[in-house]
PDB file of C-alpha atoms in Angstrom:
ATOM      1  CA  UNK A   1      29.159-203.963 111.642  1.00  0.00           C
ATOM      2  CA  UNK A   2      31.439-207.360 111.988  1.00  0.00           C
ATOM      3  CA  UNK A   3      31.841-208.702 115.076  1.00  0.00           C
ATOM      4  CA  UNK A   4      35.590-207.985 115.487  1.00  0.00           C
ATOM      5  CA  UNK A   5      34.729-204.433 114.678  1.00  0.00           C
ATOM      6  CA  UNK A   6      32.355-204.121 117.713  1.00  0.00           C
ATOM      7  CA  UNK A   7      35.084-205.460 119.957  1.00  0.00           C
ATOM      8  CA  UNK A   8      37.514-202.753 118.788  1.00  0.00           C
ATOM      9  CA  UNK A   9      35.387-199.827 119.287  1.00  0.00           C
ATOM     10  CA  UNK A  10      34.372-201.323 123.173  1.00  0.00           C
ATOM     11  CA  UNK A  11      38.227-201.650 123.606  1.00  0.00           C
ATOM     12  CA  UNK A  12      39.058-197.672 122.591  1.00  0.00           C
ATOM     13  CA  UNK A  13      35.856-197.343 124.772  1.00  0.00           C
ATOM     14  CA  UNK A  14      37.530-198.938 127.973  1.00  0.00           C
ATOM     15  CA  UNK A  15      41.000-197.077 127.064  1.00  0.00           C
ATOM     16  CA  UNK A  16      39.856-193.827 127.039  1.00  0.00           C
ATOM     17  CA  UNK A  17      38.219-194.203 130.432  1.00  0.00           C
ATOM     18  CA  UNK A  18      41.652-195.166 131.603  1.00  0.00           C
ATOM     19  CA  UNK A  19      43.249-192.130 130.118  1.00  0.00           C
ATOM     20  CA  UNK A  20      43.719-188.915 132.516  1.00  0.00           C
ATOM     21  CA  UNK A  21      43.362-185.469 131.262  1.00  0.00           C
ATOM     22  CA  UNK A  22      45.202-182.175 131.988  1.00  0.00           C
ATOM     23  CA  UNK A  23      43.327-179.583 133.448  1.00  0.00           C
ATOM     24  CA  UNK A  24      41.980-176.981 131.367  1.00  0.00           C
ATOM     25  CA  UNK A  25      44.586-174.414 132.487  1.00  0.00           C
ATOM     26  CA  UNK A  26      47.456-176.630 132.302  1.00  0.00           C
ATOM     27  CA  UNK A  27      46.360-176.895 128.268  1.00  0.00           C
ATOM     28  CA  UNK A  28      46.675-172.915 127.889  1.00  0.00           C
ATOM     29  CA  UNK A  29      50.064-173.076 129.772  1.00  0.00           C
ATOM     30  CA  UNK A  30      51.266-175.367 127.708  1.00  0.00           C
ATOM     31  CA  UNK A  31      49.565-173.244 124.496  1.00  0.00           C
ATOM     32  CA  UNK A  32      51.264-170.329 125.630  1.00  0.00           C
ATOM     33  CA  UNK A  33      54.760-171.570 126.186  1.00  0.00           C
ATOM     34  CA  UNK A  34      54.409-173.519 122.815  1.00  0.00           C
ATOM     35  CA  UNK A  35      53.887-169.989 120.815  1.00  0.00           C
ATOM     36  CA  UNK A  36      56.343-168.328 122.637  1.00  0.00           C
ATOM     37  CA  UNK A  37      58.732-170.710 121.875  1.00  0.00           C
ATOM     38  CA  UNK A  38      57.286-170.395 118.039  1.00  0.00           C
ATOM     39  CA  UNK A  39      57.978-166.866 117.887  1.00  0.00           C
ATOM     40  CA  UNK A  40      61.208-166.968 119.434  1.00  0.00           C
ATOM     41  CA  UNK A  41      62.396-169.518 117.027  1.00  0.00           C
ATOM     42  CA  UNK A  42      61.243-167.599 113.774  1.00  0.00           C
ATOM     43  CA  UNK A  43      62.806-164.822 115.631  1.00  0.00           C
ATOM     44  CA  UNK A  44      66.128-166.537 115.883  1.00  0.00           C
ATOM     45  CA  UNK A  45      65.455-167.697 112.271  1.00  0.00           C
ATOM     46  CA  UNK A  46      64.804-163.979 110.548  1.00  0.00           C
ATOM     47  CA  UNK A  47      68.382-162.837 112.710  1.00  0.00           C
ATOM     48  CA  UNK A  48      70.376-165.346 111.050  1.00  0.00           C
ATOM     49  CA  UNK A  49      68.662-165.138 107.809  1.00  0.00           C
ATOM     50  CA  UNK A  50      69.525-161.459 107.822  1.00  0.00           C
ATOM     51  CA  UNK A  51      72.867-161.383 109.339  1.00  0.00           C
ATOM     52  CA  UNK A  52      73.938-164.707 107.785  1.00  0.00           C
ATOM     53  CA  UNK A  53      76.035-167.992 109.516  1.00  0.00           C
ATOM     54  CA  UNK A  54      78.353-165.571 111.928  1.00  0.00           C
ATOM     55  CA  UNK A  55      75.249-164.461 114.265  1.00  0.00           C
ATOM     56  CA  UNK A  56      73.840-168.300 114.136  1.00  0.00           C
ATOM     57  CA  UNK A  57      77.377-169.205 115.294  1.00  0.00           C
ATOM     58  CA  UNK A  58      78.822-166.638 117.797  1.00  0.00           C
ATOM     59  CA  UNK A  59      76.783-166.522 121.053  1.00  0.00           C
ATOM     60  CA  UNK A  60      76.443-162.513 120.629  1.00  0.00           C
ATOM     61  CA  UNK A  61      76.008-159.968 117.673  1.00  0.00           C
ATOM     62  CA  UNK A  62      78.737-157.975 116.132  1.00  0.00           C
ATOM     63  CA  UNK A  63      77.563-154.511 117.215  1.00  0.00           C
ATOM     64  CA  UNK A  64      77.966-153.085 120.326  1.00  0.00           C
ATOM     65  CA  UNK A  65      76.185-153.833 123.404  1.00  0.00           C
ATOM     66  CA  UNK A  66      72.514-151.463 123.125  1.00  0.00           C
ATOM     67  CA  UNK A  67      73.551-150.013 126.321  1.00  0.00           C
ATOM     68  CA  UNK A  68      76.705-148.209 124.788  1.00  0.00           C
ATOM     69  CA  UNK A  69      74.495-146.691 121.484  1.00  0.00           C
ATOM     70  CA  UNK A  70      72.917-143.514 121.916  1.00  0.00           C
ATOM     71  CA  UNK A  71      69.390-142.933 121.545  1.00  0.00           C
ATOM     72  CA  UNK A  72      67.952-141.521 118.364  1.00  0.00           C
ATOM     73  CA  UNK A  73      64.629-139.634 118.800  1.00  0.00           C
ATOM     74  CA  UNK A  74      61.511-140.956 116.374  1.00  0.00           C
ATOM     75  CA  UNK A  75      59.260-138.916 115.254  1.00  0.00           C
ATOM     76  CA  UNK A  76      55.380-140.158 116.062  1.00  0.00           C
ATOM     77  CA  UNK A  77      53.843-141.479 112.917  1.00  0.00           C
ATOM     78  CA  UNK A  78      50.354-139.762 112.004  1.00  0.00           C
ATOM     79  CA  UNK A  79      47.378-141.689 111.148  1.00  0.00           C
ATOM     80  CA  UNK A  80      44.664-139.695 110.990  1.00  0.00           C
ATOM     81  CA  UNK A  81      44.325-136.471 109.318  1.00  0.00           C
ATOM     82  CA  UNK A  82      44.037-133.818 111.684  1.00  0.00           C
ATOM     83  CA  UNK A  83      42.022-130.154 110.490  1.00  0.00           C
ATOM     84  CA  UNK A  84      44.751-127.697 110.627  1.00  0.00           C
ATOM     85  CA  UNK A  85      45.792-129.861 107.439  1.00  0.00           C
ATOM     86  CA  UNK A  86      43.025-128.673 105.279  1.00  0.00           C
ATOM     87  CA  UNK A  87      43.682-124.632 104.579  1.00  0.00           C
ATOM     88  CA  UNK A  88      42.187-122.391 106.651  1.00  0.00           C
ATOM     89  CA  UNK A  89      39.189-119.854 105.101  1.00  0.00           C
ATOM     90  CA  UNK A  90      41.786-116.963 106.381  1.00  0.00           C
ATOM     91  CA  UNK A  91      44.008-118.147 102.987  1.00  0.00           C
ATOM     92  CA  UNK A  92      41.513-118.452 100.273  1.00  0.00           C
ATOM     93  CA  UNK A  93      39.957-115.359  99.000  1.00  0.00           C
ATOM     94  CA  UNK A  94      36.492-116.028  99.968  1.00  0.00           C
ATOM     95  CA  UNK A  95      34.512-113.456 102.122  1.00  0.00           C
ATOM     96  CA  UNK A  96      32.347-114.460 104.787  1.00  0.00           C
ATOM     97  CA  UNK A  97      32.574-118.364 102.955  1.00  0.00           C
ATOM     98  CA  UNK A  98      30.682-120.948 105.181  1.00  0.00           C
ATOM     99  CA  UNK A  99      32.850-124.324 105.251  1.00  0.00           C
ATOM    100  CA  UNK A 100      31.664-127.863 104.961  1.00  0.00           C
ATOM    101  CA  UNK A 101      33.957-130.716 105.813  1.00  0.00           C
ATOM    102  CA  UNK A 102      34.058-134.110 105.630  1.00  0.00           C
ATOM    103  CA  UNK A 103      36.356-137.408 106.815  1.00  0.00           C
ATOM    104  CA  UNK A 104      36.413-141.151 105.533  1.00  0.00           C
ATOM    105  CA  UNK A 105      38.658-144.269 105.059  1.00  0.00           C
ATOM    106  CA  UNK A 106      39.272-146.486 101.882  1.00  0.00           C
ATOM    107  CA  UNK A 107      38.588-143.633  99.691  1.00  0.00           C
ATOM    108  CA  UNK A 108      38.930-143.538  95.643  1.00  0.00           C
ATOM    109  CA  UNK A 109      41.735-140.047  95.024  1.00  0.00           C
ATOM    110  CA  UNK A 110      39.378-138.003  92.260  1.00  0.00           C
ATOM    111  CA  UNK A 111      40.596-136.542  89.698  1.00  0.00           C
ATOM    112  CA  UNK A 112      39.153-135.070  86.505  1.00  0.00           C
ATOM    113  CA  UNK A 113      36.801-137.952  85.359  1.00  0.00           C
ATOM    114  CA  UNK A 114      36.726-135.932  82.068  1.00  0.00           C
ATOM    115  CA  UNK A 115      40.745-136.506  81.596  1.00  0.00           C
ATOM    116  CA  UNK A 116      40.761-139.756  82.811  1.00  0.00           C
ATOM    117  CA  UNK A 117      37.827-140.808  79.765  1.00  0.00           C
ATOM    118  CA  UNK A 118      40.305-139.350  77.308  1.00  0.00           C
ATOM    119  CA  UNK A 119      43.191-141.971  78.832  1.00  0.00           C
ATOM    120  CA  UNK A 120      40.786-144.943  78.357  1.00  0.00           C
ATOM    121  CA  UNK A 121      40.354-143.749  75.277  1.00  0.00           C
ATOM    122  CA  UNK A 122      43.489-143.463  74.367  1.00  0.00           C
ATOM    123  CA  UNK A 123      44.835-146.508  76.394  1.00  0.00           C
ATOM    124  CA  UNK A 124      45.897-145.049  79.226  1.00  0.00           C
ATOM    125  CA  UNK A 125      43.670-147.171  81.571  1.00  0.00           C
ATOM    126  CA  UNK A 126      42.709-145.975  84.751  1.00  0.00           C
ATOM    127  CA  UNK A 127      44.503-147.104  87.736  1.00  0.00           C
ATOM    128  CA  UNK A 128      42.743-146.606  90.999  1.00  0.00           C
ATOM    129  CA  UNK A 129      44.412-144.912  94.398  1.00  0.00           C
ATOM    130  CA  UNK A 130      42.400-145.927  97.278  1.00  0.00           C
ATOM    131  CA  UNK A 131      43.504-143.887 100.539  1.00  0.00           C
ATOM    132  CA  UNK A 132      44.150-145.167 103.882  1.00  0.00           C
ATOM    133  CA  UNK A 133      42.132-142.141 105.432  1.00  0.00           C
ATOM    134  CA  UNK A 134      40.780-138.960 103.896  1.00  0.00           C
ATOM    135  CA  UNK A 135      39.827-135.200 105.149  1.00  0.00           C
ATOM    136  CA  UNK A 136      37.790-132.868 102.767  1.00  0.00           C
ATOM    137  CA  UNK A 137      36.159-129.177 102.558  1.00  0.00           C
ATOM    138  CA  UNK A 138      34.040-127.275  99.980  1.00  0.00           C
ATOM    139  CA  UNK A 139      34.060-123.290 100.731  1.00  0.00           C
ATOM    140  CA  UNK A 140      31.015-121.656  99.680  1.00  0.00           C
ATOM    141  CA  UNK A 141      30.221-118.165  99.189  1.00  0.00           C
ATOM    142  CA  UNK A 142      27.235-116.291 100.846  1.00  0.00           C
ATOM    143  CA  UNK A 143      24.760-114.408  98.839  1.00  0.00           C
ATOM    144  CA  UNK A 144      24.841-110.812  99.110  1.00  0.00           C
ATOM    145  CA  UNK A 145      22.706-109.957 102.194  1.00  0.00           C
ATOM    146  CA  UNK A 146      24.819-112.622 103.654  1.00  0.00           C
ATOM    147  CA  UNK A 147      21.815-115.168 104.584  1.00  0.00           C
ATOM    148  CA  UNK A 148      22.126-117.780 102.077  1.00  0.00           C
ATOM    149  CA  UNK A 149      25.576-119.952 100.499  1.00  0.00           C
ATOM    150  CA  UNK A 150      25.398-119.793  96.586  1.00  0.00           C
ATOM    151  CA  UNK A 151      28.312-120.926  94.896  1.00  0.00           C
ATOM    152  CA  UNK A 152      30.912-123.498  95.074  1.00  0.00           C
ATOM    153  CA  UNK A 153      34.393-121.347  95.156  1.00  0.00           C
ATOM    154  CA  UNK A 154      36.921-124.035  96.546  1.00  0.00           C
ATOM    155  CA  UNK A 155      37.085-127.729  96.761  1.00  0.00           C
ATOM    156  CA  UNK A 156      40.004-129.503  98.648  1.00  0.00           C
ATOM    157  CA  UNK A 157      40.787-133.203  99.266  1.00  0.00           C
ATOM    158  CA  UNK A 158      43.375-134.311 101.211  1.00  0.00           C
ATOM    159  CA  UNK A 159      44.620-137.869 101.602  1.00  0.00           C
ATOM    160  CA  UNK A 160      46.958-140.194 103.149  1.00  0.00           C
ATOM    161  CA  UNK A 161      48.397-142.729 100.582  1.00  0.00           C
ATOM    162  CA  UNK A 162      51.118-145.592 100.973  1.00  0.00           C
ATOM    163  CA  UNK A 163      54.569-144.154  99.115  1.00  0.00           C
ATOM    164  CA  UNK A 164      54.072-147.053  96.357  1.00  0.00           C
ATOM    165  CA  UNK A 165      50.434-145.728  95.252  1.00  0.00           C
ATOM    166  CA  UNK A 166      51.267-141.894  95.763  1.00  0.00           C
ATOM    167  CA  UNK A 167      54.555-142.347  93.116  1.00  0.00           C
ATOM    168  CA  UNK A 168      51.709-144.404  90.439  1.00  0.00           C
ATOM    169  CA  UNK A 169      49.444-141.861  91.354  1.00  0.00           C
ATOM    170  CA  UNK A 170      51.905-138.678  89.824  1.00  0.00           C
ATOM    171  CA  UNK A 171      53.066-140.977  86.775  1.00  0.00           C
ATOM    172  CA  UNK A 172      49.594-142.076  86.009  1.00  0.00           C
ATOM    173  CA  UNK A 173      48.544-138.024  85.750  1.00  0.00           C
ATOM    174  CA  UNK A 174      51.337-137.384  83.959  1.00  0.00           C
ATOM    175  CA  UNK A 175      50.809-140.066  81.798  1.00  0.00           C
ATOM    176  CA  UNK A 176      47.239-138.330  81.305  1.00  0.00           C
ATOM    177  CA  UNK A 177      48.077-134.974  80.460  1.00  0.00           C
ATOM    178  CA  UNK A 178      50.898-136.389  77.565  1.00  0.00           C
ATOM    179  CA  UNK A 179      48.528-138.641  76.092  1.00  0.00           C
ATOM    180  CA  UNK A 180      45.299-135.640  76.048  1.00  0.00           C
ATOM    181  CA  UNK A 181      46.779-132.551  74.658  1.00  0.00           C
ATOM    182  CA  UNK A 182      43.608-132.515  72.899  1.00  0.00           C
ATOM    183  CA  UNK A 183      40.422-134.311  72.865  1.00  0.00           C
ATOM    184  CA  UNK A 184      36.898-134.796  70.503  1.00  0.00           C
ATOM    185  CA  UNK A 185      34.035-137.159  71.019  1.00  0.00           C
ATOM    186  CA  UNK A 186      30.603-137.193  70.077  1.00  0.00           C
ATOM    187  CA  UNK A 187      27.947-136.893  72.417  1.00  0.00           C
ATOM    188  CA  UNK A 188      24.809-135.315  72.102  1.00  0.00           C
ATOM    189  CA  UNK A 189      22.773-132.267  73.510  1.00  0.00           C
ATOM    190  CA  UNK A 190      19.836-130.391  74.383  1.00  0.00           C
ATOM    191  CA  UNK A 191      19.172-127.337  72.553  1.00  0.00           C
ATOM    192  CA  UNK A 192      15.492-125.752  71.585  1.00  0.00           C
ATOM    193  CA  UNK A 193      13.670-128.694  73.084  1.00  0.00           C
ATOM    194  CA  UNK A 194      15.670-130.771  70.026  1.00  0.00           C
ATOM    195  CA  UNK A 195      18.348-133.986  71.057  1.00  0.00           C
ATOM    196  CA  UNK A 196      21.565-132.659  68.440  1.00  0.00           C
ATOM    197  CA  UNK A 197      24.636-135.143  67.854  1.00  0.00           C
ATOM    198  CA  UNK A 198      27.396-133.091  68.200  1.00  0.00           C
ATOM    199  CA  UNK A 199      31.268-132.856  68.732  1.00  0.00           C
ATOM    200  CA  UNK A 200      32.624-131.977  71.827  1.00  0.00           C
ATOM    201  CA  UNK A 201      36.471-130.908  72.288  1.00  0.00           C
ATOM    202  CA  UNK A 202      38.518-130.903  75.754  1.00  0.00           C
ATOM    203  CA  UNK A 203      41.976-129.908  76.223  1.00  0.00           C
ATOM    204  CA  UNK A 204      44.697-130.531  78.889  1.00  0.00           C
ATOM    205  CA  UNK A 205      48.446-128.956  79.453  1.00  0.00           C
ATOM    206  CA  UNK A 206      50.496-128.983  82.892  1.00  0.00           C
ATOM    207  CA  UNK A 207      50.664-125.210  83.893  1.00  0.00           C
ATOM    208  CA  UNK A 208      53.131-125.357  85.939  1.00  0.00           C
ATOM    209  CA  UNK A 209      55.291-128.305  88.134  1.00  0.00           C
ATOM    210  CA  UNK A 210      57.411-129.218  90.769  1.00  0.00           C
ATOM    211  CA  UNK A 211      56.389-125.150  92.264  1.00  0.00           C
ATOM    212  CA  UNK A 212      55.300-127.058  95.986  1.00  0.00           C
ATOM    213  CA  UNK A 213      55.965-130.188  98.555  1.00  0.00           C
ATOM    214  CA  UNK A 214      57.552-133.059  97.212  1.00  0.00           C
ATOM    215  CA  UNK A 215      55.826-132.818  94.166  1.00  0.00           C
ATOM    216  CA  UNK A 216      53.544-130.967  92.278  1.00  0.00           C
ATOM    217  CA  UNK A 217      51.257-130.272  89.523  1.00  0.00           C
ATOM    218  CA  UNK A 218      48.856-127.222  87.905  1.00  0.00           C
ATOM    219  CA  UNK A 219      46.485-128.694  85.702  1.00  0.00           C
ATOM    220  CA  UNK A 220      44.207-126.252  83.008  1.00  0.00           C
ATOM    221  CA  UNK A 221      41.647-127.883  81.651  1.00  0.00           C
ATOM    222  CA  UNK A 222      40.025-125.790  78.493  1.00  0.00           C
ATOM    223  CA  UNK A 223      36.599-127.137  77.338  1.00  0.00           C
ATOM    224  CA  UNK A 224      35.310-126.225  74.039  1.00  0.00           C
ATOM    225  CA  UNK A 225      31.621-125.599  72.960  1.00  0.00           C
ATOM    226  CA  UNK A 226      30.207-128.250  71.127  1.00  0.00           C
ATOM    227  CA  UNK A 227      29.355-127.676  67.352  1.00  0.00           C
ATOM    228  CA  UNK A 228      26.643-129.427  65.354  1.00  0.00           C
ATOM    229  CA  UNK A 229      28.168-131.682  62.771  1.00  0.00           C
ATOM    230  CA  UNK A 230      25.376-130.604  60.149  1.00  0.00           C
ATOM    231  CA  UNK A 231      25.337-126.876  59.989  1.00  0.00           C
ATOM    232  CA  UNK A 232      28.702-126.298  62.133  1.00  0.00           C
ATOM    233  CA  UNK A 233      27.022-123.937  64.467  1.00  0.00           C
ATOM    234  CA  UNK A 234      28.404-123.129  67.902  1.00  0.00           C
ATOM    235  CA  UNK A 235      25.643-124.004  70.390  1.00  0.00           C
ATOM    236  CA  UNK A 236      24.566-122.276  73.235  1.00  0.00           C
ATOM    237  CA  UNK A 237      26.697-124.270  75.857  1.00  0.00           C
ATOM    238  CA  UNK A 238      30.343-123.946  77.407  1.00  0.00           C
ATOM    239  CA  UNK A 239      31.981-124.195  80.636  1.00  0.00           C
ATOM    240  CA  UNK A 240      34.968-121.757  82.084  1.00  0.00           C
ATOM    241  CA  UNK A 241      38.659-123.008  81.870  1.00  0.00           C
ATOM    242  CA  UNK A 242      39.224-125.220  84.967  1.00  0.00           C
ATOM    243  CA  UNK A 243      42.530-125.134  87.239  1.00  0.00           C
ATOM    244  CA  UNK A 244      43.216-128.082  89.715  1.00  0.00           C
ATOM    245  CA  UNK A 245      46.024-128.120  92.018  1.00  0.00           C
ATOM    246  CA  UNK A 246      47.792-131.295  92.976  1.00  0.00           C
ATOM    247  CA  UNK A 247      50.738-131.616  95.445  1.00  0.00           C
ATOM    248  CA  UNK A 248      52.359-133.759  97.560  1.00  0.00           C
ATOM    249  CA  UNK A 249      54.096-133.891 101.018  1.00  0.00           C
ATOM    250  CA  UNK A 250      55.571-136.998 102.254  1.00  0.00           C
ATOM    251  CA  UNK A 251      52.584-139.398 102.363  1.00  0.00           C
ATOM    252  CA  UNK A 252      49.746-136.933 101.846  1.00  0.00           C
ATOM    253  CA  UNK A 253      48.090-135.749  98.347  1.00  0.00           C
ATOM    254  CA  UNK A 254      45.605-132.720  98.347  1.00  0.00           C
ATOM    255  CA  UNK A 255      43.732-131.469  95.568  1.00  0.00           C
ATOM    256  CA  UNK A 256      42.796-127.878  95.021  1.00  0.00           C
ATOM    257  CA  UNK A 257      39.855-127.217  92.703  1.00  0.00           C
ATOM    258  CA  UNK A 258      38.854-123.451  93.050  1.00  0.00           C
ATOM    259  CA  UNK A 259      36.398-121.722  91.302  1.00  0.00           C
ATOM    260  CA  UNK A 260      36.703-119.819  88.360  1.00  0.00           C
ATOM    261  CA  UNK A 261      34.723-117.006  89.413  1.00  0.00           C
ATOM    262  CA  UNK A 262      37.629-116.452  92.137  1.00  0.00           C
ATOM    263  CA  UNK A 263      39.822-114.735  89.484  1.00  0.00           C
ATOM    264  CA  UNK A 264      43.380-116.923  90.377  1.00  0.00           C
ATOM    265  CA  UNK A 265      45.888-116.732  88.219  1.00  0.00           C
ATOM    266  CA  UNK A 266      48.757-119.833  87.721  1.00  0.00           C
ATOM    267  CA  UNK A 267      50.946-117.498  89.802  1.00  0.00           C
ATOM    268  CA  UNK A 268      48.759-116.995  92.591  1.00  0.00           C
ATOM    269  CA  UNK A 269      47.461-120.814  92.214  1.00  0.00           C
ATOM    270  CA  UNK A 270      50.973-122.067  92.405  1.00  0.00           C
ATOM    271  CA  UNK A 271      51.081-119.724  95.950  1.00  0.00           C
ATOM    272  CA  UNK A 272      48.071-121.289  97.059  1.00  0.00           C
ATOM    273  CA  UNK A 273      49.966-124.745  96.419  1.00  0.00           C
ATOM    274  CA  UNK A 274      52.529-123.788  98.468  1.00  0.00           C
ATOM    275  CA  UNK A 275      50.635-123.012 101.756  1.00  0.00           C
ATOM    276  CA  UNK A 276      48.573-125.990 101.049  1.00  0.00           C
ATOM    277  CA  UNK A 277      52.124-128.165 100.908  1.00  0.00           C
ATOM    278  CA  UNK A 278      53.095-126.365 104.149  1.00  0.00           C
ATOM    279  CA  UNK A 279      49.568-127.296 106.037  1.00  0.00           C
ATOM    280  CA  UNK A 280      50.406-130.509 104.892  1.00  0.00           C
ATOM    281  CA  UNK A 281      54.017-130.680 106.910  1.00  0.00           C
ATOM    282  CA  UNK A 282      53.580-131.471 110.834  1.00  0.00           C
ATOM    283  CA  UNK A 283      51.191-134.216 109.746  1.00  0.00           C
ATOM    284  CA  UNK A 284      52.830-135.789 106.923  1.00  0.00           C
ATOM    285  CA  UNK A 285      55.336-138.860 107.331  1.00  0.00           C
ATOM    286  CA  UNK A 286      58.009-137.915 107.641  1.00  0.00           C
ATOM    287  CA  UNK A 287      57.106-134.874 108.795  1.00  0.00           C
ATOM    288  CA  UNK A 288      58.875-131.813 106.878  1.00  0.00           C
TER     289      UNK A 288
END
């Protein structure tokens, strides 16, 4: 280091000793009166952004006084997902069921994975719906001397979306359903100890719409046996028509997926939807 340089650096040196320092709370004062002059400002600045030159101008705003308008009650907006949202054992036809529930946050809305390999198939790509929270219950039904759950006889989901990803969430299921009236891929199975290619066939329709809530949808879902591509045999493997239930109510989706050992019909499924929507009600925003 030059010379010159040295004698700079003892200079700032000798300055600094000179220099006196606020006190430590002196510095937050002057912090906090700094951002509360910064958010008054960008207050001032939204106002007349909004309202345009006359409020930036005129020393008051063009409404009334807020002591002369009457207050308007606000209904408390619902975060969480309370029980008494999910439907109660009481309104599914289950005897004796035994109930499991479950809770969460940042979940994925499912669907039929089945349907939704169809749409990538046929370029409907899938689009997912993550939840802000989530409630959930499986019924099951007890085995005959009543010690024991057996069976799966009702799933439902229920879950709070924002507006934006509920609305994509109906259009991208309707989307679904017109783009897999039908569908047949190749996959391949166990039967006699023997790995057979086969072709499997699904198919889709909307049952019935718009019957609860805001909106509304009854999905069938008809799965075919698969048949050998060589002999066109039927083999020894198929699965019941499935019926899910999908409605709406302000900013909560549930999803019904009963069993089709329960015997419902699209009439008493679209019932079903209904008190579902209506469980939905005190804690959906807004409110019904």
């Amino acid at each position: 280091m030059r010379d010159d340089d040295l004698a700079f650096v003892e200079r700032v040196h000798r300055d600094l000793r000179d220099v006196k320092w606020p006190e430590p709370q002196e510095i937050r004062a002057t912090a906090r009166r700094r951002r509360r002059r910064t958010v008054a400002l960008a207050t001032v600045a939204v106002l007349a952004a909004v309202t345009g030159p006359a409020y930036a101008l005129t020393a008051r705003p063009e409404a009334p006084p807020a002591a002369t308008m009457p207050a308007l009650p606000q209904s408390p907006v619902r975060a969480d997902i309370p029980l008494d949202s999910l439907l109660a054992v009481t309104e599914v036809p289950v005897k004796n069921a035994v109930q499991l529930g479950d809770a969460g946050l940042g979940e994925v809305v499912r669907l039929d994975p089945t349907l939704q390999r169809c749409g990538d198939d046929r370029g409907v790509s899938a689009i997912p719906a993550y939840s802000r929270y989530s409630r959930s219950q499986t019924l099951l039904s007890r085995s005959k001397d009543g010690r024991a759950a057996v069976r799966v006889e009702l799933s439902q989901d229920v879950y709070r979306l924002d507006p934006l990803v509920s609305a994509r969430l109906f259009t991208h299921l309707r989307a679904l359903l017109d783009a897999c009236p039908e569908w047949r891929f190749a996959e391949s199975v166990e039967a006699a100890g023997e790995t057979t290619p086969n072709e499997s066939k699904h198919a889709w329709e909307t049952a019935a719409s718009n019957f609860a809530g805001d909106e509304s949808i009854l999905v069938r879902h008809v799965p075919f046996a698969p048949r050998g591509p060589a002999s066109g045999r039927t083999l020894e493997r198929s699965s019941p028509v499935g019926m899910t239930v999908v409605v709406r109510v302000g900013d909560l989706v549930t999803v019904l997926e009963p069993s089709p050992d329960l015997g419902l019909g699209d009439a008493d499924l679209e019932a079903l939807g209904r008190t579902a929507a209506r469980r939905l009600c005190p804690a959906a925003n807004p409110a019904c």
